[in-house]
Short mmCIF file of C-alpha atoms in Angstrom, two decimals:
data_model
loop_
_atom_site.label_atom_id
_atom_site.label_comp_id
_atom_site.label_asym_id
_atom_site.label_seq_id
_atom_site.Cartn_x
_atom_site.Cartn_y
_atom_site.Cartn_z
CA UNK A 99 23.31 -53.10 -22.22
CA UNK A 100 22.53 -54.69 -25.59
CA UNK A 101 19.39 -53.80 -27.49
CA UNK A 102 17.15 -56.67 -28.52
CA UNK A 103 15.89 -55.08 -31.73
CA UNK A 104 13.25 -57.81 -32.18
CA UNK A 105 11.43 -56.46 -29.14
CA UNK A 106 11.20 -52.87 -30.37
CA UNK A 107 7.70 -51.40 -30.40
CA UNK A 108 7.75 -48.25 -32.52
CA UNK A 109 4.45 -46.48 -33.12
CA UNK A 110 5.59 -43.00 -34.17
CA UNK A 111 6.50 -44.02 -37.70
CA UNK A 112 5.58 -40.51 -38.84
CA UNK A 113 7.93 -38.99 -36.26
CA UNK A 114 5.09 -37.84 -33.95
CA UNK A 115 7.56 -37.87 -31.05
CA UNK A 116 5.72 -40.33 -28.81
CA UNK A 117 7.44 -40.99 -25.46
CA UNK A 118 10.24 -43.58 -25.68
CA UNK A 119 10.10 -46.07 -22.79
CA UNK A 120 13.03 -48.36 -21.98
CA UNK A 121 13.23 -51.77 -20.30
CA UNK A 122 16.68 -52.97 -19.19
CA UNK A 123 17.18 -56.62 -18.29
CA UNK A 124 20.09 -57.19 -15.94
CA UNK A 125 21.71 -56.33 -12.63
CA UNK A 126 20.30 -52.99 -11.49
CA UNK A 127 23.64 -51.90 -10.00
CA UNK A 128 25.27 -52.21 -13.43
CA UNK A 129 22.32 -50.51 -15.14
CA UNK A 130 22.33 -47.63 -12.63
CA UNK A 131 26.04 -47.10 -13.29
CA UNK A 132 25.32 -46.73 -16.99
CA UNK A 133 22.34 -44.46 -16.32
CA UNK A 134 24.62 -42.18 -14.30
CA UNK A 135 26.31 -41.38 -17.62
CA UNK A 136 23.11 -41.05 -19.65
CA UNK A 137 20.70 -39.57 -17.07
CA UNK A 138 22.63 -37.94 -14.22
CA UNK A 139 20.43 -35.21 -12.72
CA UNK A 140 17.63 -35.91 -15.24
CA UNK A 141 15.18 -38.15 -13.35
CA UNK A 142 12.04 -36.53 -11.88
CA UNK A 143 10.56 -39.50 -9.99
CA UNK A 144 11.99 -42.83 -8.86
CA UNK A 145 9.65 -45.53 -7.54
CA UNK A 146 11.12 -48.79 -6.27
CA UNK A 147 9.68 -51.88 -4.62
CA UNK A 148 12.88 -53.60 -3.37
CA UNK A 149 13.06 -57.01 -1.66
CA UNK A 150 11.57 -56.67 1.81
CA UNK A 151 14.19 -58.92 3.44
CA UNK A 152 11.69 -61.13 5.23
CA UNK A 153 14.21 -63.98 5.31
CA UNK A 154 12.20 -65.90 2.73
CA UNK A 155 14.94 -66.02 0.09
CA UNK A 156 13.54 -62.79 -1.34
CA UNK A 157 16.84 -61.14 -2.16
CA UNK A 158 20.27 -62.10 -3.45
CA UNK A 159 23.53 -60.75 -2.03
CA UNK A 160 26.86 -61.65 -3.67
CA UNK A 161 25.05 -64.23 -5.85
CA UNK A 162 23.46 -66.03 -2.88
CA UNK A 163 20.00 -65.90 -1.35
CA UNK A 164 19.93 -64.48 2.16
CA UNK A 165 17.76 -66.52 4.51
CA UNK A 166 16.25 -65.72 7.88
CA UNK A 167 19.01 -67.53 9.82
CA UNK A 168 21.78 -65.33 8.43
CA UNK A 169 23.05 -63.26 11.37
CA UNK A 170 24.17 -60.54 8.94
CA UNK A 171 20.84 -60.47 7.11
CA UNK A 172 20.02 -56.84 7.91
CA UNK A 173 23.53 -55.49 7.31
CA UNK A 174 23.74 -57.29 3.96
CA UNK A 175 20.40 -55.84 2.92
CA UNK A 176 21.48 -52.34 3.94
CA UNK A 177 24.76 -52.70 2.03
CA UNK A 178 22.80 -53.96 -0.97
CA UNK A 179 20.43 -50.95 -0.82
CA UNK A 180 23.14 -48.39 0.00
CA UNK A 181 25.02 -48.94 -3.26
CA UNK A 182 21.85 -48.48 -5.28
CA UNK A 183 20.46 -45.50 -3.37
CA UNK A 184 23.78 -43.68 -3.70
CA UNK A 185 23.51 -43.93 -7.49
CA UNK A 186 19.80 -43.08 -7.39
CA UNK A 187 20.70 -39.82 -5.64
CA UNK A 188 22.96 -38.89 -8.56
CA UNK A 189 20.20 -39.58 -11.05
CA UNK A 190 17.53 -37.39 -9.43
CA UNK A 191 16.98 -33.75 -10.28
CA UNK A 192 17.36 -31.42 -7.29
CA UNK A 193 13.56 -31.38 -6.86
CA UNK A 194 13.23 -35.07 -7.82
CA UNK A 195 11.26 -37.51 -5.68
CA UNK A 196 11.98 -41.10 -4.68
CA UNK A 197 9.29 -43.44 -3.32
CA UNK A 198 10.29 -46.72 -1.69
CA UNK A 199 7.73 -49.40 -0.83
CA UNK A 200 8.67 -51.42 2.25
CA UNK A 201 7.15 -53.35 5.16
CA UNK A 202 7.96 -53.40 8.87
CA UNK A 203 11.05 -55.67 8.48
CA UNK A 204 13.31 -52.86 7.27
CA UNK A 205 11.30 -49.63 7.32
CA UNK A 206 13.15 -48.06 10.26
CA UNK A 207 16.62 -48.99 9.01
CA UNK A 208 15.69 -47.85 5.50
CA UNK A 209 14.55 -44.44 6.74
CA UNK A 210 17.92 -43.86 8.41
CA UNK A 211 19.80 -45.04 5.31
CA UNK A 212 17.81 -42.83 2.94
CA UNK A 213 18.43 -39.82 5.20
CA UNK A 214 22.10 -40.03 4.11
CA UNK A 215 21.21 -39.20 0.52
CA UNK A 216 17.81 -37.47 0.48
CA UNK A 217 15.59 -35.07 2.42
CA UNK A 218 12.65 -36.77 4.10
CA UNK A 219 9.14 -35.78 2.99
CA UNK A 220 6.66 -38.30 4.40
CA UNK A 221 5.92 -41.89 5.31
CA UNK A 222 2.71 -42.88 3.54
CA UNK A 223 0.64 -45.88 4.56
CA UNK A 224 -0.95 -47.90 1.78
CA UNK A 225 -3.94 -50.13 2.46
CA UNK A 226 -2.46 -53.22 0.77
CA UNK A 227 -5.22 -55.73 1.42
CA UNK A 228 -8.92 -55.98 2.07
CA UNK A 229 -8.49 -59.48 3.56
CA UNK A 230 -5.71 -59.35 6.16
CA UNK A 231 -4.52 -62.72 7.56
CA UNK A 232 -6.33 -63.78 10.72
CA UNK A 233 -3.67 -66.11 12.15
CA UNK A 234 -1.57 -63.56 14.03
CA UNK A 235 -2.04 -63.33 17.80
CA UNK A 236 -0.80 -59.71 17.83
CA UNK A 237 -2.14 -57.75 14.85
CA UNK A 238 -3.62 -58.21 11.41
CA UNK A 239 -1.40 -56.33 8.99
CA UNK A 240 -3.42 -54.32 6.50
CA UNK A 241 -0.83 -51.72 5.45
CA UNK A 242 2.62 -51.26 3.98
CA UNK A 243 4.84 -48.19 4.09
CA UNK A 244 5.87 -45.93 1.23
CA UNK A 245 8.77 -43.71 2.22
CA UNK A 246 8.94 -40.48 0.22
CA UNK A 247 12.07 -38.35 -0.08
CA UNK A 248 13.13 -35.38 -2.18
CA UNK A 249 16.74 -34.94 -3.28
CA UNK A 250 16.66 -31.36 -2.02
CA UNK A 251 13.54 -30.54 -0.03
CA UNK A 252 11.48 -27.86 -1.74
CA UNK A 253 8.98 -26.76 0.89
CA UNK A 254 7.15 -24.45 -1.52
CA UNK A 255 6.38 -27.20 -4.05
CA UNK A 256 2.82 -28.43 -3.68
CA UNK A 257 2.08 -32.09 -4.27
CA UNK A 258 -1.17 -33.03 -5.96
CA UNK A 259 -2.74 -35.88 -4.02
CA UNK A 260 -6.27 -35.45 -5.32
CA UNK A 261 -7.83 -33.63 -8.23
CA UNK A 262 -11.54 -33.01 -8.03
CA UNK A 263 -13.34 -32.44 -11.32
CA UNK A 264 -17.08 -32.38 -10.91
CA UNK A 265 -17.04 -34.77 -7.93
CA UNK A 266 -18.00 -33.70 -4.42
CA UNK A 267 -15.99 -33.88 -1.20
CA UNK A 268 -17.01 -33.88 2.49
CA UNK A 269 -17.09 -30.57 4.34
CA UNK A 270 -16.82 -32.47 7.63
CA UNK A 271 -13.42 -33.51 8.99
CA UNK A 272 -13.20 -35.24 12.36
CA UNK A 273 -9.79 -33.77 13.18
CA UNK A 274 -11.14 -30.18 13.09
CA UNK A 275 -12.65 -28.21 15.95
CA UNK A 276 -16.41 -27.95 16.44
CA UNK A 277 -17.89 -24.83 14.84
CA UNK A 278 -21.20 -23.54 13.53
CA UNK A 279 -21.73 -22.56 9.90
CA UNK A 280 -24.64 -20.52 8.52
CA UNK A 281 -26.07 -21.26 5.06
CA UNK A 282 -28.30 -18.99 2.91
CA UNK A 283 -31.77 -19.91 1.64
CA UNK A 284 -32.20 -21.38 -1.85
CA UNK A 285 -28.50 -22.23 -2.25
CA UNK A 286 -27.81 -25.68 -0.77
CA UNK A 287 -29.04 -28.57 -2.92
CA UNK A 288 -30.69 -31.60 -1.33
CA UNK A 289 -31.42 -35.07 -2.71
CA UNK A 290 -34.28 -35.71 -0.27
CA UNK A 291 -37.93 -35.54 -1.23
CA UNK A 292 -39.95 -32.49 -0.15
CA UNK A 293 -40.08 -32.48 3.66
CA UNK A 294 -39.04 -30.69 6.83
CA UNK A 295 -36.11 -31.94 8.88
CA UNK A 296 -36.49 -31.07 12.55
CA UNK A 297 -33.74 -29.38 14.57
CA UNK A 298 -31.51 -31.66 16.65
CA UNK A 299 -28.52 -34.03 16.31
CA UNK A 300 -28.23 -36.20 13.19
CA UNK A 301 -25.19 -38.49 13.24
CA UNK A 302 -22.19 -36.09 13.17
CA UNK A 303 -23.89 -32.67 12.95
CA UNK A 304 -26.45 -30.69 14.89
CA UNK A 305 -29.28 -28.92 13.06
CA UNK A 306 -29.64 -25.60 14.86
CA UNK A 307 -33.06 -25.02 13.24
CA UNK A 308 -35.57 -26.83 11.03
CA UNK A 309 -34.65 -27.38 7.37
CA UNK A 310 -37.32 -27.12 4.66
CA UNK A 311 -36.64 -29.09 1.47
CA UNK A 312 -38.57 -28.23 -1.71
CA UNK A 313 -37.78 -29.31 -5.27
CA UNK A 314 -34.19 -30.28 -4.52
CA UNK A 315 -33.29 -27.10 -2.61
CA UNK A 316 -33.24 -26.05 1.04
CA UNK A 317 -35.43 -22.96 0.84
CA UNK A 318 -34.71 -21.43 4.26
CA UNK A 319 -31.67 -20.06 6.05
CA UNK A 320 -30.20 -22.68 8.38
CA UNK A 321 -27.20 -23.44 10.56
CA UNK A 322 -25.19 -26.61 11.21
CA UNK A 323 -22.77 -27.37 14.05
CA UNK A 324 -20.01 -29.93 13.54
CA UNK A 325 -16.31 -30.46 12.87
CA UNK A 326 -16.00 -28.56 9.59
CA UNK A 327 -12.98 -27.99 7.35
CA UNK A 328 -13.96 -24.40 6.64
CA UNK A 329 -14.52 -21.25 8.64
CA UNK A 330 -17.57 -19.08 8.06
CA UNK A 331 -15.42 -16.53 6.22
CA UNK A 332 -14.04 -19.18 3.87
CA UNK A 333 -17.52 -20.63 3.29
CA UNK A 334 -18.86 -17.21 2.33
CA UNK A 335 -16.03 -16.69 -0.17
CA UNK A 336 -16.66 -20.13 -1.73
CA UNK A 337 -20.36 -19.31 -2.10
CA UNK A 338 -19.40 -16.08 -3.87
CA UNK A 339 -17.34 -18.21 -6.27
CA UNK A 340 -20.36 -20.46 -6.98
CA UNK A 341 -19.11 -23.49 -5.06
CA UNK A 342 -21.88 -26.13 -5.04
CA UNK A 343 -23.15 -27.42 -1.66
CA UNK A 344 -25.26 -30.52 -1.30
CA UNK A 345 -26.92 -32.65 1.38
CA UNK A 346 -27.62 -36.21 0.23
CA UNK A 347 -29.30 -37.81 3.26
CA UNK A 348 -31.00 -37.11 6.58
CA UNK A 349 -27.58 -37.31 8.26
CA UNK A 350 -26.97 -33.81 6.81
CA UNK A 351 -23.27 -34.54 6.17
CA UNK A 352 -22.96 -31.58 3.83
CA UNK A 353 -20.57 -31.86 0.86
CA UNK A 354 -19.06 -29.36 -1.58
CA UNK A 355 -18.05 -29.30 -5.25
CA UNK A 356 -16.14 -26.45 -6.87
CA UNK A 357 -16.32 -25.57 -10.55
CA UNK A 358 -13.35 -26.79 -12.60
CA UNK A 359 -10.41 -28.84 -11.38
CA UNK A 360 -9.05 -28.30 -7.88
CA UNK A 361 -6.05 -30.00 -6.33
CA UNK A 362 -5.61 -31.16 -2.76
CA UNK A 363 -2.30 -32.13 -1.11
CA UNK A 364 -2.10 -35.86 -0.29
CA UNK A 365 -2.83 -37.04 3.26
CA UNK A 366 -0.14 -39.28 4.74
CA UNK A 367 -2.53 -41.97 5.92
CA UNK A 368 -5.30 -42.95 3.53
CA UNK A 369 -7.74 -45.50 4.86
CA UNK A 370 -10.03 -44.21 7.60
CA UNK A 371 -13.47 -43.29 6.42
CA UNK A 372 -13.69 -39.94 8.17
CA UNK A 373 -10.14 -39.03 9.21
CA UNK A 374 -8.83 -39.40 5.63
CA UNK A 375 -5.37 -40.48 6.78
CA UNK A 376 -4.20 -43.34 4.44
CA UNK A 377 -4.00 -44.29 0.74
CA UNK A 378 -6.98 -46.51 -0.04
CA UNK A 379 -9.72 -47.20 -2.57
CA UNK A 380 -12.44 -45.12 -0.92
CA UNK A 381 -10.59 -41.85 -0.55
CA UNK A 382 -7.90 -42.05 -3.24
CA UNK A 383 -9.12 -44.64 -5.74
CA UNK A 384 -6.01 -46.75 -4.99
CA UNK A 385 -6.42 -50.51 -5.15
CA UNK A 386 -4.97 -53.39 -3.11
CA UNK A 387 -2.69 -56.37 -3.82
CA UNK A 388 -5.75 -58.46 -4.59
CA UNK A 389 -6.83 -56.05 -7.32
CA UNK A 390 -3.27 -55.86 -8.64
CA UNK A 391 -3.17 -59.66 -8.91
CA UNK A 392 -6.41 -59.67 -10.89
CA UNK A 393 -5.08 -56.85 -13.06
CA UNK A 394 -1.97 -58.86 -13.95
CA UNK A 395 -3.95 -62.06 -14.49
CA UNK A 396 -6.30 -60.20 -16.81
CA UNK A 397 -3.31 -59.19 -18.92
CA UNK A 398 -1.14 -62.32 -18.85
CA UNK A 399 -3.21 -65.16 -17.42
CA UNK A 400 -1.74 -67.22 -14.57
CA UNK A 401 1.87 -66.12 -14.11
CA UNK A 402 4.37 -66.86 -11.30
CA UNK A 403 4.40 -63.44 -9.65
CA UNK A 404 3.33 -62.75 -6.06
CA UNK A 405 2.04 -59.47 -4.64
CA UNK A 406 2.31 -57.07 -7.58
CA UNK A 407 1.53 -53.40 -6.93
CA UNK A 408 -1.64 -51.96 -8.51
CA UNK A 409 -1.23 -49.41 -11.29
CA UNK A 410 -3.57 -47.09 -9.38
CA UNK A 411 -1.04 -46.86 -6.52
CA UNK A 412 1.85 -45.86 -8.80
CA UNK A 413 -0.40 -43.47 -10.75
CA UNK A 414 -1.39 -41.82 -7.48
CA UNK A 415 2.25 -41.32 -6.44
CA UNK A 416 3.35 -40.08 -9.87
CA UNK A 417 0.54 -37.55 -9.88
CA UNK A 418 2.16 -35.75 -6.93
CA UNK A 419 4.31 -34.09 -9.60
CA UNK A 420 2.16 -31.61 -11.51
CA UNK A 421 4.51 -31.74 -14.52
CA UNK A 422 3.07 -34.18 -17.08
CA UNK A 423 6.36 -34.61 -19.01
CA UNK A 424 8.49 -36.16 -16.28
CA UNK A 425 11.18 -38.85 -16.57
CA UNK A 426 10.39 -41.85 -14.33
CA UNK A 427 12.71 -44.67 -13.19
CA UNK A 428 12.01 -47.98 -11.46
CA UNK A 429 15.08 -50.19 -10.92
CA UNK A 430 13.20 -52.98 -9.11
CA UNK A 431 10.64 -53.21 -11.89
CA UNK A 432 9.04 -56.57 -11.05
CA UNK A 433 5.93 -57.06 -13.15
CA UNK A 434 6.33 -53.63 -14.81
CA UNK A 435 3.55 -51.78 -12.99
CA UNK A 436 5.39 -48.43 -13.06
CA UNK A 437 5.58 -48.30 -16.86
CA UNK A 438 1.96 -49.44 -17.11
CA UNK A 439 0.98 -46.59 -14.76
CA UNK A 440 2.93 -44.03 -16.82
CA UNK A 441 1.23 -45.14 -20.03
CA UNK A 442 -2.20 -44.98 -18.36
CA UNK A 443 -1.55 -41.50 -16.98
CA UNK A 444 -0.37 -40.24 -20.37
CA UNK A 445 -3.65 -41.36 -21.87
CA UNK A 446 -5.70 -39.85 -19.05
CA UNK A 447 -4.17 -36.36 -19.00
CA UNK A 448 -2.46 -36.27 -22.44
CA UNK A 449 0.94 -36.28 -20.71
CA UNK A 450 4.34 -37.20 -22.11
CA UNK A 451 5.91 -39.14 -19.23
CA UNK A 452 8.86 -41.39 -20.13
CA UNK A 453 9.74 -44.46 -18.09
CA UNK A 454 12.86 -46.57 -17.63
CA UNK A 455 12.49 -50.01 -16.02
CA UNK A 456 15.33 -52.22 -14.77
CA UNK A 457 14.66 -55.84 -13.85
CA UNK A 458 17.08 -58.71 -13.10
CA UNK A 459 16.68 -61.92 -15.06
CA UNK A 460 18.68 -64.40 -12.98
CA UNK A 461 16.89 -66.04 -10.04
CA UNK A 462 13.66 -64.39 -11.20
CA UNK A 463 12.30 -67.07 -13.56
CA UNK A 464 12.94 -64.85 -16.60
CA UNK A 465 10.46 -62.32 -15.24
CA UNK A 466 11.86 -59.40 -17.22
CA UNK A 467 11.19 -60.89 -20.64
CA UNK A 468 8.12 -62.98 -19.92
CA UNK A 469 6.27 -60.67 -17.50
CA UNK A 470 7.75 -57.15 -17.32
CA UNK A 471 8.12 -56.77 -21.08
CA UNK A 472 5.18 -58.91 -22.13
CA UNK A 473 2.80 -57.01 -19.87
CA UNK A 474 3.72 -53.62 -21.26
CA UNK A 475 3.91 -54.90 -24.81
CA UNK A 476 0.25 -55.91 -24.50
CA UNK A 477 -0.72 -52.65 -22.81
CA UNK A 478 0.78 -50.69 -25.72
CA UNK A 479 -0.21 -52.98 -28.60
CA UNK A 480 -3.56 -54.23 -27.28
CA UNK A 481 -4.60 -57.65 -25.98
CA UNK A 482 -7.45 -60.05 -25.30
CA UNK A 483 -8.39 -60.08 -21.62
CA UNK A 484 -9.42 -63.01 -19.42
CA UNK A 485 -13.06 -62.59 -20.49
CA UNK A 486 -12.15 -62.87 -24.16
CA UNK A 487 -12.71 -59.15 -24.76
CA UNK A 488 -10.45 -57.16 -27.06
CA UNK A 489 -8.70 -54.31 -25.23
CA UNK A 490 -7.38 -51.51 -27.40
CA UNK A 491 -3.69 -50.71 -27.05
CA UNK A 492 -2.30 -47.38 -25.87
CA UNK A 493 -0.33 -46.93 -29.07
CA UNK A 494 0.96 -43.41 -28.57
CA UNK A 495 4.05 -44.92 -26.92
CA UNK A 496 7.31 -46.55 -28.03
CA UNK A 497 9.15 -49.32 -26.16
CA UNK A 498 12.73 -50.58 -26.44
CA UNK A 499 14.31 -53.57 -24.70
CA UNK A 500 17.97 -53.90 -23.63
CA UNK A 501 20.16 -56.41 -21.80
CA UNK A 502 23.22 -55.59 -19.71
CA UNK A 503 26.56 -56.78 -21.08
CA UNK A 504 30.29 -56.12 -20.63
CA UNK A 505 32.83 -54.53 -22.94
CA UNK A 506 36.63 -54.28 -22.63
CA UNK A 507 37.93 -51.31 -20.67
CA UNK A 508 41.70 -51.62 -21.08
CA UNK A 509 42.78 -48.58 -23.06
CA UNK A 510 44.18 -50.12 -26.20
CA UNK A 511 43.29 -48.36 -29.47
CA UNK A 512 41.34 -51.44 -30.59
CA UNK A 513 39.33 -51.57 -27.34
CA UNK A 514 38.62 -47.86 -27.37
CA UNK A 515 37.26 -48.03 -30.92
CA UNK A 516 35.16 -51.05 -29.96
CA UNK A 517 33.82 -49.18 -26.94
CA UNK A 518 32.91 -46.22 -29.16
CA UNK A 519 31.13 -48.47 -31.66
CA UNK A 520 29.29 -50.29 -28.89
CA UNK A 521 28.14 -47.07 -27.24
CA UNK A 522 25.59 -46.16 -29.92
CA UNK A 523 22.56 -47.37 -27.99
CA UNK A 524 23.76 -45.67 -24.82
CA UNK A 525 24.03 -42.38 -26.71
CA UNK A 526 20.56 -42.88 -28.21
CA UNK A 527 19.14 -43.30 -24.72
CA UNK A 528 21.14 -40.35 -23.40
CA UNK A 529 19.94 -37.98 -26.11
CA UNK A 530 16.52 -39.62 -26.59
CA UNK A 531 17.10 -39.76 -30.35
CA UNK A 532 16.55 -43.11 -32.11
CA UNK A 533 15.69 -42.48 -35.75
CA UNK A 534 18.82 -43.17 -37.85
CA UNK A 535 19.34 -41.38 -41.17
CA UNK A 536 21.23 -42.75 -44.18
CA UNK A 537 22.52 -39.35 -45.23
CA UNK A 538 23.83 -36.17 -43.62
CA UNK A 539 23.05 -33.21 -45.82
CA UNK A 540 24.28 -34.34 -49.23
CA UNK A 541 26.62 -37.03 -47.87
CA UNK A 542 25.74 -40.73 -48.02
CA UNK A 543 26.99 -42.22 -44.75
CA UNK A 544 29.19 -45.25 -44.10
CA UNK A 545 28.31 -46.65 -40.64
CA UNK A 546 31.96 -47.41 -39.95
CA UNK A 547 32.81 -43.72 -40.41
CA UNK A 548 29.77 -41.76 -39.23
CA UNK A 549 26.20 -42.29 -38.01
CA UNK A 550 23.44 -39.69 -37.91
CA UNK A 551 20.25 -39.71 -35.81
CA UNK A 552 17.46 -37.14 -36.06
CA UNK A 553 13.91 -36.43 -34.92
CA UNK A 554 11.64 -33.39 -35.16
CA UNK A 555 13.52 -31.39 -32.53
CA UNK A 556 17.05 -32.77 -32.11
CA UNK A 557 19.89 -34.41 -34.02
CA UNK A 558 23.02 -36.38 -33.11
CA UNK A 559 26.10 -37.13 -35.20
CA UNK A 560 28.64 -39.81 -34.19
CA UNK A 561 31.98 -39.56 -36.01
CA UNK A 562 34.48 -42.44 -35.84
CA UNK A 563 37.03 -41.05 -38.30
CA UNK A 564 38.36 -37.52 -37.67
CA UNK A 565 39.28 -37.21 -41.38
CA UNK A 566 35.52 -36.95 -41.99
CA UNK A 567 35.22 -33.74 -39.94
CA UNK A 568 36.03 -31.41 -42.84
CA UNK A 569 33.13 -32.76 -44.92
CA UNK A 570 30.77 -32.49 -41.94
CA UNK A 571 31.69 -28.85 -41.33
CA UNK A 572 31.09 -27.99 -44.99
CA UNK A 573 27.59 -29.50 -44.80
CA UNK A 574 26.74 -27.77 -41.50
CA UNK A 575 27.69 -24.39 -42.97
CA UNK A 576 24.85 -24.77 -45.47
CA UNK A 577 22.25 -25.92 -42.94
CA UNK A 578 19.62 -23.82 -41.22
CA UNK A 579 19.82 -25.28 -37.69
CA UNK A 580 17.49 -24.27 -34.84
CA UNK A 581 18.96 -26.60 -32.19
CA UNK A 582 22.73 -27.32 -32.08
CA UNK A 583 23.71 -30.76 -33.39
CA UNK A 584 25.10 -33.00 -30.67
CA UNK A 585 28.35 -34.40 -32.08
CA UNK A 586 30.30 -37.27 -30.52
CA UNK A 587 33.80 -37.78 -31.89
CA UNK A 588 36.23 -40.64 -31.44
CA UNK A 589 39.77 -39.94 -30.21
CA UNK A 590 42.01 -42.13 -28.09
CA UNK A 591 43.30 -39.24 -25.98
CA UNK A 592 40.07 -37.24 -25.64
CA UNK A 593 41.38 -34.06 -27.26
CA UNK A 594 39.11 -31.11 -28.05
CA UNK A 595 37.94 -30.58 -31.62
CA UNK A 596 36.70 -27.04 -31.08
CA UNK A 597 39.18 -25.54 -33.55
CA UNK A 598 37.99 -27.91 -36.28
CA UNK A 599 34.39 -26.71 -35.78
CA UNK A 600 35.19 -23.03 -35.15
CA UNK A 601 33.34 -21.91 -38.29
CA UNK A 602 30.11 -23.55 -37.11
CA UNK A 603 30.59 -23.40 -33.35
CA UNK A 604 27.10 -21.93 -32.78
CA UNK A 605 25.54 -24.89 -34.55
CA UNK A 606 27.22 -27.77 -32.68
CA UNK A 607 27.71 -29.24 -29.21
CA UNK A 608 30.86 -31.40 -29.04
CA UNK A 609 31.90 -34.36 -26.89
CA UNK A 610 34.93 -36.65 -27.28
CA UNK A 611 34.51 -40.39 -26.71
CA UNK A 612 35.33 -42.80 -25.19
CA UNK A 613 37.14 -40.60 -22.65
CA UNK A 614 33.86 -39.09 -21.43
CA UNK A 615 32.61 -42.61 -20.66
CA UNK A 616 35.81 -43.52 -18.80
CA UNK A 617 35.55 -40.31 -16.79
CA UNK A 618 31.93 -41.00 -15.84
CA UNK A 619 32.69 -44.50 -14.60
CA UNK A 620 35.82 -43.38 -12.78
CA UNK A 621 33.68 -40.94 -10.77
CA UNK A 622 31.21 -43.69 -9.87
CA UNK A 623 33.32 -46.77 -9.16
CA UNK A 624 35.34 -46.94 -5.90
CA UNK A 625 39.03 -46.47 -6.55
CA UNK A 626 40.08 -49.89 -5.31
CA UNK A 627 37.33 -51.54 -7.35
CA UNK A 628 38.39 -49.66 -10.46
CA UNK A 629 42.00 -50.76 -10.10
CA UNK A 630 41.02 -54.30 -9.29
CA UNK A 631 38.73 -54.78 -12.31
CA UNK A 632 40.02 -52.29 -14.85
CA UNK A 633 39.45 -54.64 -17.79
CA UNK A 634 35.67 -54.74 -17.50
CA UNK A 635 33.03 -52.01 -17.69
CA UNK A 636 29.25 -52.07 -17.79
CA UNK A 637 27.85 -49.95 -20.59
CA UNK A 638 25.06 -49.69 -23.08
CA UNK A 639 25.82 -51.25 -26.43
CA UNK A 640 23.69 -51.94 -29.47
CA UNK A 641 23.32 -55.34 -31.00
#
């Protein structure tokens, strides 16, 4: 991939170490192959929204749209997805998660395919619309599926589906058994005016005795019977820990609010008012397609993009991981919602999430440049919304833009040197170091001989001429180095340079190129494909 340096958005000019986000324009299969060299085993969360294969020319296979009359439509889609999911599995950490949005056309086939590479966690149902179509004679579709898998299932890891901070939650839950809870006098708050509520049934609970309300408190002991989440023992312990209890109406649907932040595992179905079983606006603050469309229009005006996902949905899924410094990947990036969600979350919880987006340009009306990039450029730099209001940018983020390209793979000395020179951007992405220095120690650098990149925490040296090694070692001897310098060295046969750096071996981490790149691609590409097309290789190169 080639960096378009004109599209760089760099806000940490003082080396504050803001998260570096990456957008890659091009075929996602090629981009994933490159990422398997730069990010194998490094991705925490993958979210993808692939073509749903509705037979509406919504996906391309072997450079052709697949329509509904194609008798191999499903097998082509599965082959298309299989190649990409296989690489996605290599990219995930062992505890990494992958979420895949899908509808009923391929959900069952997709589940079986994903089981080959990942451990199944859950099938979530997202309430995608508040205005389902009324033309169907069978059902009005209001939901889509989100399949969730973990590379290696970690049953002890708790997902965070909901964080309560000062807000209250219902104590009633219709799926629980009926029980009776006893509440002490002068503890439960009440928003009703001073009055007495008579014993008897009120909506979903039964008052076992009269309730006396005075000055916002229930001043007498009382009991309620209903389908409660808690046992009496658990209720008593929560009261000891100063958990707030409140009744807001004559229905007496008592609610609770703990002090501080509490986390709740996500339900798999988030839409029903009482059963709390889907992902929707009421229970999870997750919006619909309609809201997502308005969100995109507010940023970019009228753009040719149907059914974007809302940022609130992606934020909700990303929040399952309690780590706020995760690496996120979306290789069906579409309008760029995933990066937008990462940036929003970083602002909300002061996180340091980094996001990589991959979006194809061909057959997509230049979506990557004009929508995916432009959207996130405005989010980071600020913009004027549809109402003419100025919206401040989320400037504690950096963004870089790349395009996929090819470089020669035949192992001539000239091609290998070219590959090494063209791999600079790929190495920057791999090491997450972008700030180039003009000197190394007391040496002024010639870019044809050596290049040096450094930030607050890490440094990377790329040496093209092995005759320069002696000078580098002399400089390193004099340096006080906390983290070893990552050094990439050019050699046509991939020999080790450990002897040359023996005097400073504790201060360096060596790798010989381009052999390491050849090795990575040889592991990924099928043998027959490698032999058939040995002269071409997809890689990251800098303009």
